[in-house]
């Protein structure tokens, strides 16, 4: 059979209102045994008029098994794919998902994104705040670099906590931790250590390898952000 979803609000699941209301068409099919199994496939879903979504999976004994989840941002074409299990529990839903993303830019809208052409893989598990791991790379227009990275932390309704992460930049490796919030206001903070950075990547007359500790923060994600930065314990060599 078929069904129509109108103005579905994820806040009823405790997921916050960031995605707005969901509207679209469902195609329902499959088998049932004792009334415990249903198969679902979305045909066209619009999320807050900003995302196209596709879902394929089934409901078995209180578990929504997702064979395919696909979200595409209509403006940027940033794409996320996932699969796994979703359980309805207190402080949930409880997730056990793996997936990947491609062509992600951040922010999703605006003329001057800080991140473009990002791609990678992720896992998302538990209940709020969700445990998250991610690894991939992104292009930074400001730094003129493609930056590989890995991170683990927690995803909350209002932001992302990076408990442990690393990133490659200008031949060096940064070990970092931090916080990225998008509600109630945009702000971010990163701290850690850099080792093996080659200044010649910025100024060709200064080859070498240096290290330092850093603490950086901003009050927005775009070019209009106010940036604070502190660098300590500089060490290494130049021109040699």
Short mmCIF file of C-alpha atoms in Angstrom, two decimals:
data_model
loop_
_atom_site.label_atom_id
_atom_site.label_comp_id
_atom_site.label_asym_id
_atom_site.label_seq_id
_atom_site.Cartn_x
_atom_site.Cartn_y
_atom_site.Cartn_z
CA UNK A 1 0.00 0.00 0.00
CA UNK A 2 0.87 3.67 0.10
CA UNK A 3 0.88 6.36 2.75
CA UNK A 4 1.38 10.10 2.93
CA UNK A 5 3.49 11.74 5.67
CA UNK A 6 2.63 15.37 6.39
CA UNK A 7 4.42 17.70 8.82
CA UNK A 8 6.17 14.89 10.75
CA UNK A 9 8.20 16.48 13.55
CA UNK A 10 11.33 14.67 14.82
CA UNK A 11 11.01 16.51 18.13
CA UNK A 12 8.46 13.85 19.04
CA UNK A 13 11.44 11.44 19.06
CA UNK A 14 13.56 13.80 21.12
CA UNK A 15 15.70 14.64 18.09
CA UNK A 16 15.30 18.41 18.17
CA UNK A 17 13.85 20.63 15.49
CA UNK A 18 16.91 21.28 13.32
CA UNK A 19 15.47 19.41 10.32
CA UNK A 20 12.07 21.05 10.56
CA UNK A 21 8.96 19.17 9.48
CA UNK A 22 9.01 16.19 7.11
CA UNK A 23 6.55 15.64 4.26
CA UNK A 24 6.48 12.91 1.62
CA UNK A 25 5.16 9.65 0.18
CA UNK A 26 5.70 6.10 1.45
CA UNK A 27 5.31 2.78 -0.30
CA UNK A 28 4.54 -0.06 2.15
CA UNK A 29 5.03 -3.69 1.22
CA UNK A 30 6.35 -7.04 2.45
CA UNK A 31 5.26 -9.84 4.74
CA UNK A 32 4.06 -10.15 8.28
CA UNK A 33 4.28 -12.94 10.82
CA UNK A 34 2.12 -12.49 13.84
CA UNK A 35 1.84 -8.80 12.99
CA UNK A 36 5.47 -8.07 13.72
CA UNK A 37 7.06 -7.25 10.36
CA UNK A 38 6.50 -4.47 7.84
CA UNK A 39 8.65 -3.29 4.94
CA UNK A 40 8.92 0.41 4.10
CA UNK A 41 10.27 2.34 1.15
CA UNK A 42 9.99 6.08 0.69
CA UNK A 43 9.34 7.39 -2.80
CA UNK A 44 9.79 11.12 -2.21
CA UNK A 45 10.46 12.83 1.10
CA UNK A 46 11.15 16.51 1.65
CA UNK A 47 12.64 17.68 4.96
CA UNK A 48 11.87 21.31 5.78
CA UNK A 49 12.00 21.96 2.00
CA UNK A 50 15.81 21.69 2.26
CA UNK A 51 16.62 17.96 1.95
CA UNK A 52 15.55 15.12 -0.31
CA UNK A 53 15.44 11.82 1.57
CA UNK A 54 15.16 8.13 0.73
CA UNK A 55 14.55 5.29 3.19
CA UNK A 56 14.36 1.54 2.57
CA UNK A 57 13.97 -0.95 5.41
CA UNK A 58 11.60 -2.89 7.63
CA UNK A 59 10.08 -2.94 11.08
CA UNK A 60 10.61 -6.18 13.04
CA UNK A 61 9.65 -6.63 16.70
CA UNK A 62 10.23 -3.03 17.72
CA UNK A 63 13.36 -2.52 15.60
CA UNK A 64 13.46 -0.35 12.49
CA UNK A 65 16.11 -1.92 10.26
CA UNK A 66 17.38 0.56 7.71
CA UNK A 67 18.81 -1.06 4.59
CA UNK A 68 19.31 2.35 3.00
CA UNK A 69 19.05 5.94 4.22
CA UNK A 70 20.00 8.74 1.86
CA UNK A 71 19.85 12.50 2.52
CA UNK A 72 20.69 15.09 -0.15
CA UNK A 73 20.76 18.80 0.61
CA UNK A 74 18.87 20.47 -2.21
CA UNK A 75 21.10 23.54 -2.46
CA UNK A 76 24.63 22.20 -2.05
CA UNK A 77 24.00 18.55 -3.10
CA UNK A 78 25.83 17.45 0.05
CA UNK A 79 24.97 13.77 0.45
CA UNK A 80 24.79 11.36 3.39
CA UNK A 81 24.19 7.59 3.17
CA UNK A 82 23.62 5.26 6.13
CA UNK A 83 22.33 1.83 7.13
CA UNK A 84 21.78 -0.02 10.39
CA UNK A 85 19.20 -0.29 13.18
CA UNK A 86 16.97 2.24 14.95
CA UNK A 87 15.18 1.31 18.20
CA UNK A 88 12.49 3.32 19.97
CA UNK A 89 13.69 3.68 23.59
CA UNK A 90 13.69 6.31 26.33
CA UNK A 91 16.01 9.23 25.50
CA UNK A 92 16.24 7.74 22.04
CA UNK A 93 15.94 6.62 19.44
CA UNK A 94 18.84 4.19 19.98
CA UNK A 95 21.00 4.10 16.87
CA UNK A 96 23.46 1.61 15.43
CA UNK A 97 24.35 3.15 12.07
CA UNK A 98 27.29 3.16 9.68
CA UNK A 99 27.57 5.31 6.62
CA UNK A 100 29.41 7.78 4.44
CA UNK A 101 29.11 11.33 3.19
CA UNK A 102 30.19 13.08 -0.01
CA UNK A 103 30.46 16.62 -1.39
CA UNK A 104 29.68 18.08 2.02
CA UNK A 105 30.18 21.80 2.51
CA UNK A 106 29.82 23.66 5.81
CA UNK A 107 27.89 25.77 6.38
CA UNK A 108 25.44 24.17 3.98
CA UNK A 109 24.36 27.57 2.66
CA UNK A 110 26.20 30.85 2.19
CA UNK A 111 28.77 32.36 -0.14
CA UNK A 112 31.93 31.58 1.88
CA UNK A 113 31.95 28.02 3.27
CA UNK A 114 34.78 27.02 5.62
CA UNK A 115 34.68 23.40 4.35
CA UNK A 116 33.98 22.12 0.83
CA UNK A 117 34.23 18.80 -1.04
CA UNK A 118 34.29 16.79 2.18
CA UNK A 119 33.93 13.01 2.02
CA UNK A 120 34.40 10.12 4.42
CA UNK A 121 32.86 7.40 6.58
CA UNK A 122 31.17 7.46 10.01
CA UNK A 123 29.55 5.39 12.74
CA UNK A 124 26.77 6.61 15.04
CA UNK A 125 25.59 4.63 18.07
CA UNK A 126 23.79 4.70 21.41
CA UNK A 127 21.28 7.28 22.62
CA UNK A 128 21.56 11.05 23.06
CA UNK A 129 24.29 12.18 23.07
CA UNK A 130 25.30 9.69 20.39
CA UNK A 131 28.77 8.17 20.16
CA UNK A 132 30.30 9.11 16.83
CA UNK A 133 33.46 8.23 14.90
CA UNK A 134 34.36 9.75 11.55
CA UNK A 135 37.25 9.71 9.13
CA UNK A 136 37.75 11.38 5.78
CA UNK A 137 39.03 14.57 4.22
CA UNK A 138 37.87 18.05 3.28
CA UNK A 139 39.08 21.04 1.28
CA UNK A 140 39.63 24.33 3.09
CA UNK A 141 39.36 27.40 0.81
CA UNK A 142 40.95 29.56 3.52
CA UNK A 143 43.99 27.29 3.97
CA UNK A 144 44.27 26.14 0.36
CA UNK A 145 44.68 22.52 1.47
CA UNK A 146 42.97 19.15 1.36
CA UNK A 147 42.98 18.01 4.99
CA UNK A 148 42.66 14.33 6.00
CA UNK A 149 41.19 13.80 9.48
CA UNK A 150 39.88 11.28 12.00
CA UNK A 151 37.80 11.93 15.11
CA UNK A 152 35.75 10.35 17.86
CA UNK A 153 33.36 12.01 20.25
CA UNK A 154 29.69 12.64 20.94
CA UNK A 155 26.90 14.17 18.86
CA UNK A 156 24.31 16.07 20.89
CA UNK A 157 21.19 17.95 19.84
CA UNK A 158 23.00 21.27 20.04
CA UNK A 159 26.55 20.41 19.02
CA UNK A 160 29.47 18.05 18.52
CA UNK A 161 32.12 17.21 21.13
CA UNK A 162 35.45 16.05 19.70
CA UNK A 163 37.07 13.95 22.41
CA UNK A 164 40.01 12.88 20.23
CA UNK A 165 41.01 13.79 16.73
CA UNK A 166 43.89 14.21 14.31
CA UNK A 167 44.35 16.14 11.08
CA UNK A 168 47.13 16.52 8.49
CA UNK A 169 48.09 20.05 7.48
CA UNK A 170 51.15 21.50 5.70
CA UNK A 171 53.12 18.22 6.12
CA UNK A 172 52.38 18.21 9.87
CA UNK A 173 49.97 16.34 12.13
CA UNK A 174 47.67 17.98 14.68
CA UNK A 175 46.31 16.07 17.66
CA UNK A 176 43.21 17.90 18.83
CA UNK A 177 40.05 18.04 20.89
CA UNK A 178 37.22 20.55 20.86
CA UNK A 179 33.58 21.56 20.70
CA UNK A 180 31.39 22.71 17.81
CA UNK A 181 27.94 24.15 18.68
CA UNK A 182 25.18 25.19 16.27
CA UNK A 183 22.50 25.97 18.87
CA UNK A 184 21.49 28.13 20.61
CA UNK A 185 24.31 30.04 18.85
CA UNK A 186 27.12 29.10 16.46
CA UNK A 187 30.52 28.78 18.14
CA UNK A 188 33.53 26.47 18.09
CA UNK A 189 36.75 25.78 19.99
CA UNK A 190 39.73 23.56 19.13
CA UNK A 191 42.87 22.90 21.19
CA UNK A 192 45.82 20.53 20.86
CA UNK A 193 49.35 20.12 19.54
CA UNK A 194 50.89 20.40 16.08
CA UNK A 195 54.05 18.46 15.13
CA UNK A 196 56.08 18.54 11.91
CA UNK A 197 54.49 21.56 10.23
CA UNK A 198 56.57 22.82 7.30
CA UNK A 199 56.50 26.67 7.12
CA UNK A 200 57.65 26.49 3.50
CA UNK A 201 54.11 25.49 2.60
CA UNK A 202 53.18 29.05 3.58
CA UNK A 203 56.43 30.90 2.83
CA UNK A 204 58.86 29.10 0.47
CA UNK A 205 61.87 30.92 1.98
CA UNK A 206 61.29 29.24 5.37
CA UNK A 207 61.62 25.45 4.99
CA UNK A 208 61.75 23.44 8.19
CA UNK A 209 59.74 21.48 10.72
CA UNK A 210 58.10 23.10 13.75
CA UNK A 211 55.71 22.16 16.53
CA UNK A 212 53.54 24.07 19.00
CA UNK A 213 50.48 23.95 21.20
CA UNK A 214 47.37 25.82 20.06
CA UNK A 215 43.99 26.99 21.33
CA UNK A 216 41.56 28.50 18.81
CA UNK A 217 37.92 29.57 18.98
CA UNK A 218 35.31 31.40 16.92
CA UNK A 219 31.80 32.75 17.40
CA UNK A 220 30.43 31.68 13.99
CA UNK A 221 31.17 29.25 11.13
CA UNK A 222 31.48 31.67 8.22
CA UNK A 223 33.81 34.47 7.16
CA UNK A 224 32.08 36.86 9.55
CA UNK A 225 33.36 34.96 12.61
CA UNK A 226 35.51 36.61 15.24
CA UNK A 227 38.59 34.39 15.71
CA UNK A 228 40.76 34.07 18.82
CA UNK A 229 44.01 32.07 18.60
CA UNK A 230 46.82 31.33 21.04
CA UNK A 231 50.06 29.47 20.21
CA UNK A 232 52.51 28.25 22.88
CA UNK A 233 55.75 26.30 23.26
CA UNK A 234 57.06 26.83 19.74
CA UNK A 235 59.90 24.43 18.88
CA UNK A 236 61.66 22.92 15.86
CA UNK A 237 63.95 24.18 13.10
CA UNK A 238 63.86 26.54 10.12
CA UNK A 239 65.99 26.50 6.96
CA UNK A 240 67.63 23.25 7.86
#
